[in-house]
XYZ file of C-alpha atoms in Angstrom:
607
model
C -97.598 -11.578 -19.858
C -97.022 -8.724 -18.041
C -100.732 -7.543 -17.810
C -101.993 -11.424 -16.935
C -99.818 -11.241 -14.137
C -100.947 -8.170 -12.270
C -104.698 -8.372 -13.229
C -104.443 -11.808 -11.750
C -102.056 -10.202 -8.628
C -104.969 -7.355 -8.484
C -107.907 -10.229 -8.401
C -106.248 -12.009 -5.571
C -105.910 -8.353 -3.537
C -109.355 -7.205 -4.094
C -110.618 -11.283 -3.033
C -109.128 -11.191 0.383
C -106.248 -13.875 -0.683
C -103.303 -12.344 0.639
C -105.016 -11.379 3.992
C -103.373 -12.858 6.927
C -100.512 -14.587 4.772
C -98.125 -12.796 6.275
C -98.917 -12.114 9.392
C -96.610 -14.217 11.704
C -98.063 -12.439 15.012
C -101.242 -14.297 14.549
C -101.337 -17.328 17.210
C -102.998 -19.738 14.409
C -100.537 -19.092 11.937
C -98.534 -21.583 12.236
C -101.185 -24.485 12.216
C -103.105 -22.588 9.049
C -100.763 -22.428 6.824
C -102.530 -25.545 4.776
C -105.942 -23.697 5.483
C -105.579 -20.399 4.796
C -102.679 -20.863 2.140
C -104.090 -23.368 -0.068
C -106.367 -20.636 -2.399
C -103.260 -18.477 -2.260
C -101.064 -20.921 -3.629
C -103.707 -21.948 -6.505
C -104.237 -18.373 -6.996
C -100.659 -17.848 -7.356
C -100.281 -20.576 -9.892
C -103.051 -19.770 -12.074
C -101.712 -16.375 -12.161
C -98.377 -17.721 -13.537
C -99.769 -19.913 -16.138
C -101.907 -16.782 -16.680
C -99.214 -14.658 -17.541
C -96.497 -17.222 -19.069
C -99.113 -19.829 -20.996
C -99.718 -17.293 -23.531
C -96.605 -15.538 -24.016
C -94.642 -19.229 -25.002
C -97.415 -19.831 -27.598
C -97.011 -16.377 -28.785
C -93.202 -17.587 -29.067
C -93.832 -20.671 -30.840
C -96.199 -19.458 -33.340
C -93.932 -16.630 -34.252
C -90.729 -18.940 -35.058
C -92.450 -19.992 -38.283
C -93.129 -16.796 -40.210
C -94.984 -18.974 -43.537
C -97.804 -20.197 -41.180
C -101.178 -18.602 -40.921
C -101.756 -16.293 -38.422
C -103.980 -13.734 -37.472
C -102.699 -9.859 -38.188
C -101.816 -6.897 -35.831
C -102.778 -3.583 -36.777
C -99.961 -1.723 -37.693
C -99.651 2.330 -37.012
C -98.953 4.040 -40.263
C -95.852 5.299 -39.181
C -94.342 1.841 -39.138
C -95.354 1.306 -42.456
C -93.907 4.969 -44.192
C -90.774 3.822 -42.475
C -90.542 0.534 -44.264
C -90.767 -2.015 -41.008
C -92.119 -5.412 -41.855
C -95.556 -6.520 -40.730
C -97.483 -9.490 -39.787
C -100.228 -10.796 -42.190
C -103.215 -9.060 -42.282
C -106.719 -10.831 -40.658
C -110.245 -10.782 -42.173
C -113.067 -12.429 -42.857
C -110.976 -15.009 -43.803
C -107.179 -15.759 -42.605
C -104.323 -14.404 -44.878
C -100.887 -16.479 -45.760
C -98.167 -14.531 -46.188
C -94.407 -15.439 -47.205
C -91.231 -14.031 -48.197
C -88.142 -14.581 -49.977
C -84.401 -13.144 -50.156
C -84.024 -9.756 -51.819
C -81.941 -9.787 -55.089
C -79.982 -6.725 -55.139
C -78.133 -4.967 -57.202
C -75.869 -1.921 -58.473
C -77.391 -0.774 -61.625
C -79.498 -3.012 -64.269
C -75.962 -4.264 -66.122
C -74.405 -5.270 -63.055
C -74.105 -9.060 -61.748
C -75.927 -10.090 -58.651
C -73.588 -8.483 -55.647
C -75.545 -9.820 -52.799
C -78.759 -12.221 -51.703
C -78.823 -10.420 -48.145
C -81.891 -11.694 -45.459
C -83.996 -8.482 -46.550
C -87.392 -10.856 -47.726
C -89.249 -8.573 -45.561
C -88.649 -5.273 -47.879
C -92.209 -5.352 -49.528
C -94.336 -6.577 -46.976
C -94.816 -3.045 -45.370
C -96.670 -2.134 -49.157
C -98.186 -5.585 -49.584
C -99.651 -5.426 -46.458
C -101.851 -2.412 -46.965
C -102.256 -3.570 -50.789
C -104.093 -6.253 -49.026
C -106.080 -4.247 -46.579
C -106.826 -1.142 -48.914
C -107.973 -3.096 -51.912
C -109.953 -6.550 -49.772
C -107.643 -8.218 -52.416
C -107.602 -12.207 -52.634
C -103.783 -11.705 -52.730
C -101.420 -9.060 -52.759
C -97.702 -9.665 -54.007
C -94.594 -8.073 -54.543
C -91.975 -9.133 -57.042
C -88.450 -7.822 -57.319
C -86.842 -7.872 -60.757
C -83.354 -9.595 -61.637
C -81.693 -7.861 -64.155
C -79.236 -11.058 -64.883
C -81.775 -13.732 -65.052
C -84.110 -11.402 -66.757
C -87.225 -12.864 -63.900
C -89.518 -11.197 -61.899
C -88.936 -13.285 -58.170
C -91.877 -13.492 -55.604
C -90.364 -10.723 -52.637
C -93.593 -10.752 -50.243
C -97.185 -11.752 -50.487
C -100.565 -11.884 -48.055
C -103.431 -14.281 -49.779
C -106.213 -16.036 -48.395
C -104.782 -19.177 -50.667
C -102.563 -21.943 -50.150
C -101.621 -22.558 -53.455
C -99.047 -19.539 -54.311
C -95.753 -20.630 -55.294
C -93.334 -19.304 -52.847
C -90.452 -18.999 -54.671
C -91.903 -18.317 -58.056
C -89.512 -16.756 -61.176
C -91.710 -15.022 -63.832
C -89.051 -14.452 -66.880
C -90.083 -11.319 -68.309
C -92.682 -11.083 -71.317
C -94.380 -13.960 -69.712
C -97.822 -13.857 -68.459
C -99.505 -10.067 -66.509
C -96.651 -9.631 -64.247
C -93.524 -10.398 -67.459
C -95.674 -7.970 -69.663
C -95.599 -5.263 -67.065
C -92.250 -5.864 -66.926
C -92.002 -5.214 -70.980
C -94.419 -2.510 -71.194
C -93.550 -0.761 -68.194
C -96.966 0.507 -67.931
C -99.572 -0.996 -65.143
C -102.057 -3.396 -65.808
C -105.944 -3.975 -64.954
C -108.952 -6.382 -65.645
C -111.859 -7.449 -64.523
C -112.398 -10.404 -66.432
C -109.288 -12.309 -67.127
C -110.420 -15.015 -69.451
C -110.500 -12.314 -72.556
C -106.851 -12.101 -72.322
C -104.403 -14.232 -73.161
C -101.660 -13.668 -70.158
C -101.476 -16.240 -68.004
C -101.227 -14.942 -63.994
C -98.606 -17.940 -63.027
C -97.906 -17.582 -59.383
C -100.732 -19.731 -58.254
C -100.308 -24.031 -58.440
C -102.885 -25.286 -60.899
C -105.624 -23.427 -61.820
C -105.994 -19.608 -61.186
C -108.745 -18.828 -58.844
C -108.811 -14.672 -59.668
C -110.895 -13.343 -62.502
C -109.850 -9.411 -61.445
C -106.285 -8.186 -61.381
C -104.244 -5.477 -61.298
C -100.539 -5.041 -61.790
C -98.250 -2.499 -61.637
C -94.682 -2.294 -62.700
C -91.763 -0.733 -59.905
C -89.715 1.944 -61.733
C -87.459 4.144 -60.073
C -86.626 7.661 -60.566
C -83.880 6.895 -63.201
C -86.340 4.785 -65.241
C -85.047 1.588 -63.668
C -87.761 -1.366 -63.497
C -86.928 -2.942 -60.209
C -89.910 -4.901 -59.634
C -93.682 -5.206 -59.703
C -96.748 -5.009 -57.608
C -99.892 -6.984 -58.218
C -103.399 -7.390 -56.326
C -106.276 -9.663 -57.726
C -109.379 -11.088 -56.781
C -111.865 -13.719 -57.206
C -114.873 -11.835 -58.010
C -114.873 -10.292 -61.579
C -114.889 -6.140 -61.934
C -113.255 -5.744 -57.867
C -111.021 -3.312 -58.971
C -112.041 0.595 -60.747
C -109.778 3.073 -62.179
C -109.211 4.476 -59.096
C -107.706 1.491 -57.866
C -105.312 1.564 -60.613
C -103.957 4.901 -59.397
C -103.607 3.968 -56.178
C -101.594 0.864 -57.376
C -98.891 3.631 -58.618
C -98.810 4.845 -55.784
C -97.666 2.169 -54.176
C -95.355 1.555 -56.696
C -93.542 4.685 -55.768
C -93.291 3.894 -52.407
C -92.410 0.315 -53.259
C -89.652 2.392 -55.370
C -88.127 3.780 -52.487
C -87.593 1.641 -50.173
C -85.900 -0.680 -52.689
C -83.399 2.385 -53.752
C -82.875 2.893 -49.975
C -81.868 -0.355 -49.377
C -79.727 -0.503 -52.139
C -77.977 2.600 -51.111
C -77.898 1.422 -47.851
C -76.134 -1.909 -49.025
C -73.852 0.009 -51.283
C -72.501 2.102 -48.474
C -72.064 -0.919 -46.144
C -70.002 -2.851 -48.761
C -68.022 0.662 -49.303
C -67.163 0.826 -45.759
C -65.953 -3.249 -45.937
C -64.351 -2.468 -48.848
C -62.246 0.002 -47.825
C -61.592 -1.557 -44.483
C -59.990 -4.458 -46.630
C -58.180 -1.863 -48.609
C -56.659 -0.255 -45.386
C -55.850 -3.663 -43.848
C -54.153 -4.788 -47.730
C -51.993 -1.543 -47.346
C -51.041 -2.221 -43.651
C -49.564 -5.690 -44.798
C -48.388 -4.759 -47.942
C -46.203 -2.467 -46.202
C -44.252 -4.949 -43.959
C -44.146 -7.696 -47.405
C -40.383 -7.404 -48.637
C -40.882 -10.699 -50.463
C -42.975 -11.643 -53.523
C -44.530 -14.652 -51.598
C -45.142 -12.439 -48.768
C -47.344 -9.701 -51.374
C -49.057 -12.377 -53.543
C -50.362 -14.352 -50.189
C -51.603 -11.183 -49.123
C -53.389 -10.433 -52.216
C -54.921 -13.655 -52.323
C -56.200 -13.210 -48.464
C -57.873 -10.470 -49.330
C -59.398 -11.452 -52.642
C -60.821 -14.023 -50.634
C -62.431 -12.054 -48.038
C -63.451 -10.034 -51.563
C -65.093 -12.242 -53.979
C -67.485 -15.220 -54.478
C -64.241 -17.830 -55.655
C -63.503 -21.524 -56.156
C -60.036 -20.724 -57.035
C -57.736 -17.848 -57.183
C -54.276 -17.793 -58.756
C -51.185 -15.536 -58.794
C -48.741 -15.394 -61.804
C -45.227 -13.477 -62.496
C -44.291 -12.803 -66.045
C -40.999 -13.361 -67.856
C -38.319 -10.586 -68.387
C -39.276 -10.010 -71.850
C -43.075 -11.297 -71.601
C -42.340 -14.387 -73.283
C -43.372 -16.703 -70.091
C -45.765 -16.457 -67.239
C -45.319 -18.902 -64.792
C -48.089 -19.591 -61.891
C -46.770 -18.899 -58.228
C -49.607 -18.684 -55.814
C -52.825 -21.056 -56.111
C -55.917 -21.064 -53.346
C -58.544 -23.770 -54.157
C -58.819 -26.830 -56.017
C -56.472 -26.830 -58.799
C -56.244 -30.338 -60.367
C -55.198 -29.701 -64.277
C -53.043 -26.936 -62.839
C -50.390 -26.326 -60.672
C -47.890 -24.050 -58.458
C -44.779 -23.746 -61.166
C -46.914 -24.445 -64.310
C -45.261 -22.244 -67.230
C -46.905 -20.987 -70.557
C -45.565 -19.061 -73.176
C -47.163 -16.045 -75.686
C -50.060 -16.120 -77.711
C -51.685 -19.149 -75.721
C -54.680 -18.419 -74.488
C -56.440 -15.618 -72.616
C -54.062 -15.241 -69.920
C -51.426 -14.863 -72.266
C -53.783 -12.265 -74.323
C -54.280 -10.488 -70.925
C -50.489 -10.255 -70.416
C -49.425 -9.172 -73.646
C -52.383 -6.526 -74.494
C -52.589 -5.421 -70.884
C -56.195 -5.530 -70.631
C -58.910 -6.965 -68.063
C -60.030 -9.913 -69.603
C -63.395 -10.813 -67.465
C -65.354 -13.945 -68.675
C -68.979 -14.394 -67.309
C -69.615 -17.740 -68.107
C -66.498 -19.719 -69.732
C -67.886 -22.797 -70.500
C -69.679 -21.099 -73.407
C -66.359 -20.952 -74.506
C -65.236 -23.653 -73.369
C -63.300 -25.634 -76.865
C -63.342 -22.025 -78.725
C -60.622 -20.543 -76.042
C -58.342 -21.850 -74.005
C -57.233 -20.379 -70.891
C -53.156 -21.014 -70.585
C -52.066 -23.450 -73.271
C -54.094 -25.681 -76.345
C -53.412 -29.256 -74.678
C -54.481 -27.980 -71.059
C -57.138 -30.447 -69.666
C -61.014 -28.948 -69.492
C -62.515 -27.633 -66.109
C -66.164 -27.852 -66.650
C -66.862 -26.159 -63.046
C -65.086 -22.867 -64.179
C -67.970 -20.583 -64.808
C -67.424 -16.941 -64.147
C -62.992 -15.738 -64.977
C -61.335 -12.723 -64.617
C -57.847 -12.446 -65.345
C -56.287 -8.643 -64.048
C -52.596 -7.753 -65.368
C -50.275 -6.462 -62.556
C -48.796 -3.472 -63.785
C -45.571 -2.094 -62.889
C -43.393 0.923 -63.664
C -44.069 1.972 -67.304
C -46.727 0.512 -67.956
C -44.507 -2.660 -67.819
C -46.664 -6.128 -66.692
C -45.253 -7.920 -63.769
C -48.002 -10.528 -63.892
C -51.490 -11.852 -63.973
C -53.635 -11.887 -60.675
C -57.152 -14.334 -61.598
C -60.128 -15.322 -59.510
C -62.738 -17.834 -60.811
C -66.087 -19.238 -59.786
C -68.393 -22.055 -60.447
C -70.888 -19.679 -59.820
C -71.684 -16.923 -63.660
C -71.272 -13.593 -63.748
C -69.911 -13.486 -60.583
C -66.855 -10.284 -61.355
C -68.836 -8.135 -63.631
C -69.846 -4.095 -62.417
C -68.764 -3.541 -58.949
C -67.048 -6.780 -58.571
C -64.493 -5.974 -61.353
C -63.611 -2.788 -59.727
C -62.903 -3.831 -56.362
C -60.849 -6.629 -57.771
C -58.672 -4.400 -59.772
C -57.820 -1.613 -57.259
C -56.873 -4.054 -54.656
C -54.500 -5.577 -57.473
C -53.179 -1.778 -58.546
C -52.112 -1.978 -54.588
C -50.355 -5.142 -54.668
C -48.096 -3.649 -57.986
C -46.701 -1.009 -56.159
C -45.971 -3.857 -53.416
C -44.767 -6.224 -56.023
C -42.127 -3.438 -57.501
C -40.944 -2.634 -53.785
C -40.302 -6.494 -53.171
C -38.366 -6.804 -56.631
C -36.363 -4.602 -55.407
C -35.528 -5.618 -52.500
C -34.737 -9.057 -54.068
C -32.445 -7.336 -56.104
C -31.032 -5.707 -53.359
C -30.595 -8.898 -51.615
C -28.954 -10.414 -54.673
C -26.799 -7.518 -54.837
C -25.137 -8.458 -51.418
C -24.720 -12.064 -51.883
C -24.138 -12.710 -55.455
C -21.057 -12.188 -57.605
C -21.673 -9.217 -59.945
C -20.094 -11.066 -62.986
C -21.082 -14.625 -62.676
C -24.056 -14.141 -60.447
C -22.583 -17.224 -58.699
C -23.034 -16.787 -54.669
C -20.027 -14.275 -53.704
C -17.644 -15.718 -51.339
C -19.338 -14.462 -47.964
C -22.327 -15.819 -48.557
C -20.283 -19.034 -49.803
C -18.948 -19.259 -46.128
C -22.308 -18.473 -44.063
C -24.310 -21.415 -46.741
C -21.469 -23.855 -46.296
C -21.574 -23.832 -42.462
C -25.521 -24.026 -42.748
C -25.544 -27.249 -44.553
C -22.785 -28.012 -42.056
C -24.402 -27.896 -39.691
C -27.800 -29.756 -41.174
C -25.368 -32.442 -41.798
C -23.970 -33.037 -38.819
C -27.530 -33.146 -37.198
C -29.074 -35.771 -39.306
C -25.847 -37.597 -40.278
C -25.707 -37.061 -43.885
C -22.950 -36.879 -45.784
C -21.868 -33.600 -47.632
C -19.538 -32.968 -50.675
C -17.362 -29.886 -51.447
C -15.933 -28.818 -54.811
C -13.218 -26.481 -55.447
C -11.996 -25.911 -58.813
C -9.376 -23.193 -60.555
C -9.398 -22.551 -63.995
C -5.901 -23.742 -65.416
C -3.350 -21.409 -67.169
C -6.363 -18.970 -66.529
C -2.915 -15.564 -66.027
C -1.515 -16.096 -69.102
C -5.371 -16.465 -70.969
C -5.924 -12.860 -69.917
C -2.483 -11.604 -70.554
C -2.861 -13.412 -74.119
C -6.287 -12.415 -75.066
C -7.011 -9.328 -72.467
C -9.159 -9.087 -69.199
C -12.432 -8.782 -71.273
C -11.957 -11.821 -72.889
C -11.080 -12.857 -69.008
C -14.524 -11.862 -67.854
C -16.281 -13.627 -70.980
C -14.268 -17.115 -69.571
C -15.356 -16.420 -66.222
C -19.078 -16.369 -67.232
C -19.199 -19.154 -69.519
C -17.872 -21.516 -66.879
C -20.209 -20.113 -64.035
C -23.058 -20.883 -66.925
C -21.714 -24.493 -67.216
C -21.422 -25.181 -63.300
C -25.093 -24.218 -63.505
C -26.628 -26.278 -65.708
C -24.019 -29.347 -64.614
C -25.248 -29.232 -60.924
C -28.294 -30.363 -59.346
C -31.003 -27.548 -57.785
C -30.499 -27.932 -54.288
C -26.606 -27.774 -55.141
C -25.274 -24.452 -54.188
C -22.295 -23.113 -56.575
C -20.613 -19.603 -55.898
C -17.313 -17.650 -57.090
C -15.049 -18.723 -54.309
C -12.300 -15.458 -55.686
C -10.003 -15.046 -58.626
C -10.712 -17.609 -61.736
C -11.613 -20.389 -58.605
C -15.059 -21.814 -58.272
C -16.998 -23.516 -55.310
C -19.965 -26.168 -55.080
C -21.890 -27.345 -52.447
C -23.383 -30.865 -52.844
C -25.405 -31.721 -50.134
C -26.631 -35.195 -49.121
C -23.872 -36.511 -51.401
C -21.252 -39.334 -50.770
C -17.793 -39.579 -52.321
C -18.652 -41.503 -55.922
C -21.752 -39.024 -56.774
C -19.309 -35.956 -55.575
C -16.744 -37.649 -58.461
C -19.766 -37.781 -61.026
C -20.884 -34.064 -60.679
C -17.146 -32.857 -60.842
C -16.773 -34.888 -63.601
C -19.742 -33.834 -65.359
C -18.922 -29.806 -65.032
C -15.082 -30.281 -66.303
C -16.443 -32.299 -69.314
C -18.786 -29.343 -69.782
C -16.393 -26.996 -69.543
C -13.514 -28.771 -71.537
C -16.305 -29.137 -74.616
C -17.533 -25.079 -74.599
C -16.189 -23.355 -77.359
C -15.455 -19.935 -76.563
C -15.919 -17.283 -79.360
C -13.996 -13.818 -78.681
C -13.736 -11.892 -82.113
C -12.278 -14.579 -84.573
C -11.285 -17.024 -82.294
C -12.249 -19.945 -81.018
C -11.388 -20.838 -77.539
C -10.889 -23.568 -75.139
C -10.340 -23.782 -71.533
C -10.175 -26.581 -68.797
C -10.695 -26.270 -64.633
C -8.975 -28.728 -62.036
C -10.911 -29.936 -59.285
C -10.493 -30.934 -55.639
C -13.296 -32.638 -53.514
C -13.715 -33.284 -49.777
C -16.352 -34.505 -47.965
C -17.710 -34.040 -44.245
C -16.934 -35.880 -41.448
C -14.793 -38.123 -43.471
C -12.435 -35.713 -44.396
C -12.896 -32.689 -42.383
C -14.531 -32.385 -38.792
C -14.313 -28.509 -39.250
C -15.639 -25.904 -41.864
C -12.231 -24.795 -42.063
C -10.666 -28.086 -42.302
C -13.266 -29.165 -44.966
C -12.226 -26.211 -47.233
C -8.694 -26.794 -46.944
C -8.571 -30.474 -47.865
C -10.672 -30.071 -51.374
C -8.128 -27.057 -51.960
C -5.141 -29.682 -50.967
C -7.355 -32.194 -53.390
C -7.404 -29.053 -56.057
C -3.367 -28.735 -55.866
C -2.845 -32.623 -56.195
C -5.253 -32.254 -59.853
C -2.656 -29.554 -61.312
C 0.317 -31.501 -60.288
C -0.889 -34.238 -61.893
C -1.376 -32.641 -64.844
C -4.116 -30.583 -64.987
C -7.600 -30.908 -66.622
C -8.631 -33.809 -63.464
C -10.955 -34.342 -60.475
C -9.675 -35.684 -57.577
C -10.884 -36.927 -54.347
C -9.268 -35.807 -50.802
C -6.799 -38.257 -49.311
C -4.867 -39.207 -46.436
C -1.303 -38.785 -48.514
C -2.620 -35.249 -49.825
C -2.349 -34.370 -46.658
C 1.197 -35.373 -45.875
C 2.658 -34.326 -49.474
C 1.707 -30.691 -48.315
């Protein structure tokens, strides 16, 4: 554009154009500026559409890269550096195409990335194409997985090549390169029986010669391949040179591979750093296990990805954390030992990574034998989180509808970013512990009876704001000083825990019971009016009047009295609340003990 524009600029100079334009001392200037500006003007715009015409063609025709169009010359040193080139022009006009790179780690590892890289064999199909005068040159890259040779780059004066072609290897010249690993030539294709494949319908080449990509470490990474449609085109010589290319075709593949490797290094440890950074400020399990699953995601190729925490003893795992579409499974979803492969995973302590499941899929089960089929779960694996002493805190599991998606590389990653979270995951259960520590009663491991007071002016509060009603029990074990001086304080203790166990599994979950001091009790019923208060007292001194206590040879009973109050319509005041179920606890052992009763006006004046 740039030379249209001042050869046309030039022209006008050397034509006399511009003389005169400008020159506003001239008397006649003013009336010739039709005149004497007229060729100017034209000049001016055919130097424009000069310069701009062909550049926005030269845009247009480059946006679609599988179109004919003629070829540049390239300098050599573009093509020993591995640039991409256009297609080649001769007698008559080449096609060329390309398609994604498949690359990979090593030959066992899974496909780690399909990056925009079609252009990484043109460079050495180019010159195929212009060395040998071939019909078409092409260069395949080899897939490990699939076990298929798939079209990377090609130049041909046809139409009919199949662009994205997949030769499985064995079949036809290029899959018995791929066996022999040895390179290929003929003049006269019909006296063998390997098929050439890449073209639609009938070959058109009767020469051919094929050469296999190997790199240094005896890896087969692809294949080269040049034919022709007049018989005997290609010599011995030819052959050779093929290798050579093959080399070079080599090299640039293991560079890019490298050079992929170290870019997914650098992400991966940039992930790492940012996991550590947050793991660092997570005191909570939920906190740690929604940071692991972040970065899992930013990680691997998933459709779902689920967090687990395992039992005390290893008996139960129970699912905590799910990302994706989960609908046979879900948050709180429990399984015991010996149940499947997470359970195997647990219990042996041992990567368990599935490539494709559903070939499985009726022989193994993942959690339990009744759990409903997922027929879009291809590619599992299920990574134990270890804690101190070798002791598993959990399972941590990624799947994919996508195989062989966590095999090599993939695996790795995926278990030192879950190593990271353990040491997270023991800091947090400790802190828990911690936490429980300073609001728990060390015995009964009821709420102490601080955190009693902060909880009960919490739901309080919640109460008075979206006027609900809220129940309080208080409740004293009776004759509770002469059953220790009888049977001893440790038989004391072993009373005090049985009845915290039977307040437990007499009140609802969103209930809140704690150790209010001494042998007395407290629950917090939220949401609950006076006759459902009644029933839950009821139903925990029943409890507690039918547990048999054994101590030695001895079988023991005990009872509890209980007062209940409820806010606003007993109390207006935390204080006031607490004081009239204690004033409804008093009224139960003067009337003989063993009772629930409800907070009254006459309580009141009787004390």
């Amino acid at each position: 554009m740039a030379l249209c524009i001042g050869g046309e600029t030039a022209n006008c100079f050397v034509l006399g154009y511009f003389q005169g334009i400008f020159d506003v001392n001239d008397p006649l200037w003013p009336q010739s500026v039709l005149t004497r500006r007229v060729k100017p003007l034209f000049s001016f715009g055919y130097m424009l559409c000069a310069g701009f015409v062909p550049y926005f063609i030269t845009v247009l025709k480059n946006q679609n890269g599988n179109q004919p169009h003629a070829q540049q010359k390239v300098p050599l040193r573009q093509f020993e550096e591995g640039k991409s080139v256009q297609a080649a022009a001769g007698p008559a006009p080449y096609h060329s195409g390309k398609t994604s790179l498949l690359v990979r780690q090593d030959s066992e590892d899974p496909l780690v990335e399909e990056a925009d890289l079609g252009d990484i064999l043109s460079s050495v199909v180019y010159f195929m194409s212009r060395n040998f005068k071939a019909y078409s040159a092409l260069g395949f890259i080899y897939d490990p997985v699939s076990q298929a040779f798939a079209l990377n780059s090609f130049h041909s004066k046809s139409l009919s090549i199949i662009k994205d072609m997949q030769i499985p290897l064995g079949r036809g010249v290029v899959g018995k390169i791929g066996v022999d690993k040895k390179s290929f030539i003929s003049g006269d294709l019909s006296n063998y029986s390997a098929e050439v494949l890449y073209y639609s319908g009938i070959s058109p080449v009767k020469s051919i010669v094929a050469s296999p990509i190997i790199s240094e470490a005896k890896e087969l990474l692809g294949a080269l391949v040049i034919d022709s449609q007049d018989p005997h085109a290609f010599k011995d010589e030819h052959q050779e040179i093929m290798r050579r290319f093959s080399h070079l075709a080599a090299a640039l593949i293991t560079n890019v591979r490298m050079r992929l490797y170290q870019e997914r290094a650098a992400q991966h440890f940039q992930i790492f750093y940012e996991a550590s950074q947050q793991f660092i400020t997570a005191l909570h399990l939920d906190q740690v296990f929604d940071v692991l699953v972040a970065m899992a995601q930013q990680i691997a190729v998933h459709t779902r990805i689920m967090a687990l925490t395992a039992g005390e003893h290893n008996d139960a795992c129970t699912v905590v954390k799910i990302r994706g579409p989960s609908p046979e499974i879900s948050e709180g979803f429990c399984f015991g030992p010996n149940t499947g492969l997470y359970s195997y995973a647990l219990q042996k302590r041992k990567i368990v990574n599935v490539p494709d499941f559903q070939q499985f899929q009726g022989k193994y089960y993942r959690m339990a034998p009744d759990e409903t089929a997922n027929e879009s779960i291809r590619s599992l694996i299920i990574i134990p989180i270890m804690g101190e002493e070798n002791r598993p805190l959990g399972l941590f599991s990624v799947e994919s509808d996508e195989p062989s998606q966590f095999l090599g590389e993939m695996e790795t990653v995926l278990f030192t970013l879950v190593s990271n979270a353990s040491v997270a995951i023991t800091r947090a259960r400790l802190y828990h512990q911690m936490e429980m520590l300073a609001i728990t009663d060390g015995l009964t491991h009821l709420l102490n009876h601080k955190h009693f007071q902060t909880q009960l002016g919490k739901e309080i509060e919640r109460s008075r704001r979206y006027t609900r009603p809220l129940s309080l029990l208080i409740m004293d074990i009776d004759y509770f000083k002469s059953f220790n001086d009888t049977y001893g304080h440790p038989v004391g203790d072993l009373v005090l825990r049985e009845i915290a166990k039977c307040i437990m599994e007499a009140i609802r979950v969103n209930d809140i019971a704690a150790r209010y001091g001494g042998e007395e009790f407290a629950v917090i019923i939220p949401e609950t009016n006076e006759q459902r208060a009644l029933a839950t007292a009821e139903r925990i001194r029943t409890k507690i009047e039918q547990r048999v206590l054994e101590s030695g040879n001895n079988l023991l009973h005990v009872t509890i009295s209980i007062g209940c109050a409820l806010y606003p319509d007993h109390a207006a005041t935390q204080q006031e609340l607490i004081e009239n179920a204690d004033k409804a606890l008093y009224f139960s052992k003067e009337n003989g003990r063993n009772l629930s009763s409800l907070y009254t006006k006459e309580m009141a004046a009787s004390h």
